[in-house]
Coordinates of C-alpha atoms in Angstrom, one line a residue:
Chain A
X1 CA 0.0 0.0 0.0
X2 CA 0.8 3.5 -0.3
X3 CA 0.9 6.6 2.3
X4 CA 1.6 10.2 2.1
X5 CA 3.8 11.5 4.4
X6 CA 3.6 15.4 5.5
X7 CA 6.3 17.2 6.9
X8 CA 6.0 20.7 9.0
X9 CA 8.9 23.3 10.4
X10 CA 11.6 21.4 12.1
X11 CA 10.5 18.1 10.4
X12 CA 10.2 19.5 7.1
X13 CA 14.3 20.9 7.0
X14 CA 15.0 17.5 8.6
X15 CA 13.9 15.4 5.8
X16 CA 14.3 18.0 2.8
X17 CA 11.2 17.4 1.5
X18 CA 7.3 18.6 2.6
X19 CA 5.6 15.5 1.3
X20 CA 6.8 12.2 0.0
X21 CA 4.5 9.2 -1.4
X22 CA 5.9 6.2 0.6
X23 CA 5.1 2.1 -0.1
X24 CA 4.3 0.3 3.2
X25 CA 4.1 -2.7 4.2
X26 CA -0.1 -3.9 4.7
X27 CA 1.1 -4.3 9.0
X28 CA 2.6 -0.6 8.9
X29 CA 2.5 1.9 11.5
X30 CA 2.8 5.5 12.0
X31 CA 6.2 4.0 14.1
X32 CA 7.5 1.8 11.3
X33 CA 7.1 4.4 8.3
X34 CA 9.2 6.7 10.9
X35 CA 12.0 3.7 11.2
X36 CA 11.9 3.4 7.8
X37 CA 12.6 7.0 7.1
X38 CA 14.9 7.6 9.9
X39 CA 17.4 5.3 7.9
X40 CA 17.4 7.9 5.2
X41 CA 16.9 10.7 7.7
X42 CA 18.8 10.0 11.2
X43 CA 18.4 13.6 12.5
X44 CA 14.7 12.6 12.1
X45 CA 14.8 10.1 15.2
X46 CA 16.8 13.2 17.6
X47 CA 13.4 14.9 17.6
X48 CA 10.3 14.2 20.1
X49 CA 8.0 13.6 16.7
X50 CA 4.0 14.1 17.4
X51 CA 2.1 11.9 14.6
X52 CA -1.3 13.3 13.0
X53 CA -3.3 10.3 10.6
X54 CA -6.0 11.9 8.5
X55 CA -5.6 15.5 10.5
X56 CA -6.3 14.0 13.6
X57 CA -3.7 13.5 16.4
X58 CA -3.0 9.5 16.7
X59 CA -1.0 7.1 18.6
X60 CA 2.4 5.6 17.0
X61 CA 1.0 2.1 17.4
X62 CA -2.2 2.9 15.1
X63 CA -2.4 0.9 11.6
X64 CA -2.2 2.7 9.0
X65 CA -4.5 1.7 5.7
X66 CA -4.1 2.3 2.0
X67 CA -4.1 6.0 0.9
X68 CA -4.0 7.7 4.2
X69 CA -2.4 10.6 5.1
X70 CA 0.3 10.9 7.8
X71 CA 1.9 14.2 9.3
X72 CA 5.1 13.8 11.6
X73 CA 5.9 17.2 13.3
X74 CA 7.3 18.6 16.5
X75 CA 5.8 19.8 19.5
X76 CA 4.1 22.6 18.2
X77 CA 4.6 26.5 18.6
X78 CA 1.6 28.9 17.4
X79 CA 0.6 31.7 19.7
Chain B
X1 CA -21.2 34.3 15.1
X2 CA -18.0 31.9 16.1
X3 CA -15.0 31.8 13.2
X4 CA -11.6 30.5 13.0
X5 CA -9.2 31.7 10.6
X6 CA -5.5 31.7 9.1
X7 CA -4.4 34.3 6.8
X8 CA -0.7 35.4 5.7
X9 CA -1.9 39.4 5.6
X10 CA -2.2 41.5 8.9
X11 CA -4.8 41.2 11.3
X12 CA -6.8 43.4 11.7
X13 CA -7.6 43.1 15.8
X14 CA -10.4 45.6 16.4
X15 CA -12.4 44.1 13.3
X16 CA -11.8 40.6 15.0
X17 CA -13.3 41.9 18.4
X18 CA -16.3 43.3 16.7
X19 CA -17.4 40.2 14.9
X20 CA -17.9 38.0 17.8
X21 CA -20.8 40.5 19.9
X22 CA -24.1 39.7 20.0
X23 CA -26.5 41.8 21.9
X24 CA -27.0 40.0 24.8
X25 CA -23.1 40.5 25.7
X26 CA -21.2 42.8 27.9
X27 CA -17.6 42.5 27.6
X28 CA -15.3 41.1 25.2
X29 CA -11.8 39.9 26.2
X30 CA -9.0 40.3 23.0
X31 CA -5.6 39.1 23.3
X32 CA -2.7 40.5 21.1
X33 CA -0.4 38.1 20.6
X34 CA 2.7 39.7 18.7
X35 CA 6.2 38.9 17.5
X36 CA 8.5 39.5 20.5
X37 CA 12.3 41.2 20.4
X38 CA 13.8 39.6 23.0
X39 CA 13.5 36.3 24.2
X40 CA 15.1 34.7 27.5
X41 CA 16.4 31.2 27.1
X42 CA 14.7 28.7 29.8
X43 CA 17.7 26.6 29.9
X44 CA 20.6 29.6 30.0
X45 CA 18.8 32.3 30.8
X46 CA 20.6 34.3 27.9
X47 CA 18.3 36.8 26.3
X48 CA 18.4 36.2 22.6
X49 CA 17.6 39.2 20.2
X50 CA 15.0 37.8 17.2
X51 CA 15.1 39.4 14.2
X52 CA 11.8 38.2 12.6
X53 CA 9.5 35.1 12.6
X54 CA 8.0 32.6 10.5
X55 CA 4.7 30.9 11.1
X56 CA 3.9 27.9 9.7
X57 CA 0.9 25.3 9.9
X58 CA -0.5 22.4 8.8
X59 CA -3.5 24.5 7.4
X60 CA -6.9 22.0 7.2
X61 CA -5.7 20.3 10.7
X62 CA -5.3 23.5 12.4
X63 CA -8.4 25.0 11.5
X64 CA -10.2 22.0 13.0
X65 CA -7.9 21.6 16.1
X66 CA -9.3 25.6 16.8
X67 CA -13.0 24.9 16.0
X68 CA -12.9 22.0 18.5
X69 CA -11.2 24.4 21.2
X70 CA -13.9 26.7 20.0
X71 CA -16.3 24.3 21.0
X72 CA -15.1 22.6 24.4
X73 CA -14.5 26.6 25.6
X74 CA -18.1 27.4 25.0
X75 CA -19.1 23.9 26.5
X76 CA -17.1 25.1 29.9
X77 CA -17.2 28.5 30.5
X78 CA -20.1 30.8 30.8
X79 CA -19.4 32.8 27.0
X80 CA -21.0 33.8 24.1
X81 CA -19.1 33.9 20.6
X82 CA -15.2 33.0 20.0
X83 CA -13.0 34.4 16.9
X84 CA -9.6 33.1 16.9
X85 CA -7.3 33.9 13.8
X86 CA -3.8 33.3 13.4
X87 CA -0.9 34.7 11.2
X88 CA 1.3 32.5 9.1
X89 CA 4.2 33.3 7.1
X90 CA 6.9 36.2 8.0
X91 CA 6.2 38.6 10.8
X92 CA 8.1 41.3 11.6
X93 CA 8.6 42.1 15.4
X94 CA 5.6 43.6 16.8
X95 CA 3.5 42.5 14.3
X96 CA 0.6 40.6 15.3
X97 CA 0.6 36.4 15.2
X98 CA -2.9 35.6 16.9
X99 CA -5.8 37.1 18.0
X100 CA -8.5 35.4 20.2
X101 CA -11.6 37.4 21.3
X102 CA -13.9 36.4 23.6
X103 CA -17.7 37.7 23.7
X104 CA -19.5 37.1 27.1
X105 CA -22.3 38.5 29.4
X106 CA -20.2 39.3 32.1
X107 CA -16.1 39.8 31.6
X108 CA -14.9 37.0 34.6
X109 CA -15.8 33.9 32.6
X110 CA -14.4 35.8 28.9
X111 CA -11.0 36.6 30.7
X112 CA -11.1 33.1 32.0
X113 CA -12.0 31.6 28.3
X114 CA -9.3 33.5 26.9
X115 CA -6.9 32.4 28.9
X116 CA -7.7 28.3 28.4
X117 CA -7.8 29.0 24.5
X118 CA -4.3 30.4 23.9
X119 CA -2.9 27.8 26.7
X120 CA -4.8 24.7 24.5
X121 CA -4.5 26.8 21.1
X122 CA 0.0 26.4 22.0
X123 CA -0.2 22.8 23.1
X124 CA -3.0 21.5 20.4
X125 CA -2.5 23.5 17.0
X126 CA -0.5 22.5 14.5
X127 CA 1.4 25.9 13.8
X128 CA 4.7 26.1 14.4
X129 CA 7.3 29.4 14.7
X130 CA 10.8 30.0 13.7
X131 CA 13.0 32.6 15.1
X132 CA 15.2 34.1 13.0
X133 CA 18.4 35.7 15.1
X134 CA 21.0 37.3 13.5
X135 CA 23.3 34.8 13.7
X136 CA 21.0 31.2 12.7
X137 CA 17.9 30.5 12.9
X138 CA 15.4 27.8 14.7
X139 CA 12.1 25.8 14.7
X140 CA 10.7 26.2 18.3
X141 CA 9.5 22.8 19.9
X142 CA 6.8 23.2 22.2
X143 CA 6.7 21.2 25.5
X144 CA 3.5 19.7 24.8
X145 CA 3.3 15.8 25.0
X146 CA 0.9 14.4 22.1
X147 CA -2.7 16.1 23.1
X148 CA -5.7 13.9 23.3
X149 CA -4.6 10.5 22.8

């Protein structure tokens, strides 16, 4: 399956890249795609990373299914 | 009328006030939150000098992380109507990054629902700054653990 992968601020610089289309595995998590992408990205893992699924906050553990849409970022910092 | 909002252009704070009264209200509470100068590290306590900001947010998320604040302030505290908008993009300093007014009978519980909303709207929102100094630049983390898991 696939899932697109948004990037914000801190995450965005870390990675190089705002939003990449990314081939899972069918038993893949918000954790796993972040394993898989802190191989590429190793500065990716030295952040505390906060993980939206469909623009909703969600847990690392959470499945992920075909076509959805998954945002890593940092803590955030409006105001 | 209740509204949430991002834009890149100034804001426009009285206009924001003025939206949210009804008739049966008596005070409305309107924070200013602008772009700072100086800025005190928590860890060194060195006072850095900021040059300008950048806001930026994960635009369709943040819009509903604000309506449901607007909706679990109004389900707590004693108000009327809610406008929240907040600036993205560059800021100089003293320009203005959010404003949240607050439209209630009686000013205690508007002051009070002010206060919850920027505290949840800087843990919960996905908008995030960078400081630019004269000398490097960086993304601020907040110290919010993963809200409302």
């Amino acid at each position: 399956m696939k899932v697109t992968v948004l990037f914000f601020g801190a995450t965005a610089d870390t990675v190089g890249s705002r939003e990449l289309e990314i081939r899972a595995d069918e038993a893949a998590t918000a954790k796993s795609i972040i394993d898989q992408l802190s191989k590429d990205h190793p500065a990716l893992a030295k952040h505390k990373l906060l993980i939206a699924i469909n623009e909703e906050y969600a847990d690392p553990d959470t499945l992920l299914k075909d076509g959805e849409e998954v945002a890593l970022f940092t803590a955030v910092s409006g105001g | 009328m209740d509204y949430t909002e991002l834009t890149t252009e100034p804001i426009d704070i009285t206009s924001v006030a003025r939206r949210v009264v009804p008739p049966e209200c008596g005070a409305t509470v309107t924070l200013d939150g602008y772009a700072r100068r100086f800025t005190k590290d928590k860890q060194t306590g060195e006072t850095r000098e900021t040059e300008y900001l950048v806001y930026e947010a994960y635009e369709p998320m943040a819009i509903r992380e604000m309506q449901k604040l607007v909706e679990q302030v109004k389900s707590e505290f004693e108000i009327a109507n809610v406008g929240i908008v907040h600036r993205l993009g560059k800021l100089e300093i003293g320009e203005t990054s959010v404003v949240i007014s607050v439209a209630a009978p009686h000013r205690r519980a508007a002051f009070a629902a002010c206060e919850w909303l920027i505290k949840e709207l800087k843990r919960t929102v996905p908008i995030w700054k960078k400081e630019v100094f004269a000398d490097g630049e960086v993304w601020v983390e907040g110290d919010s653990q993963a809200p409302a898991l």
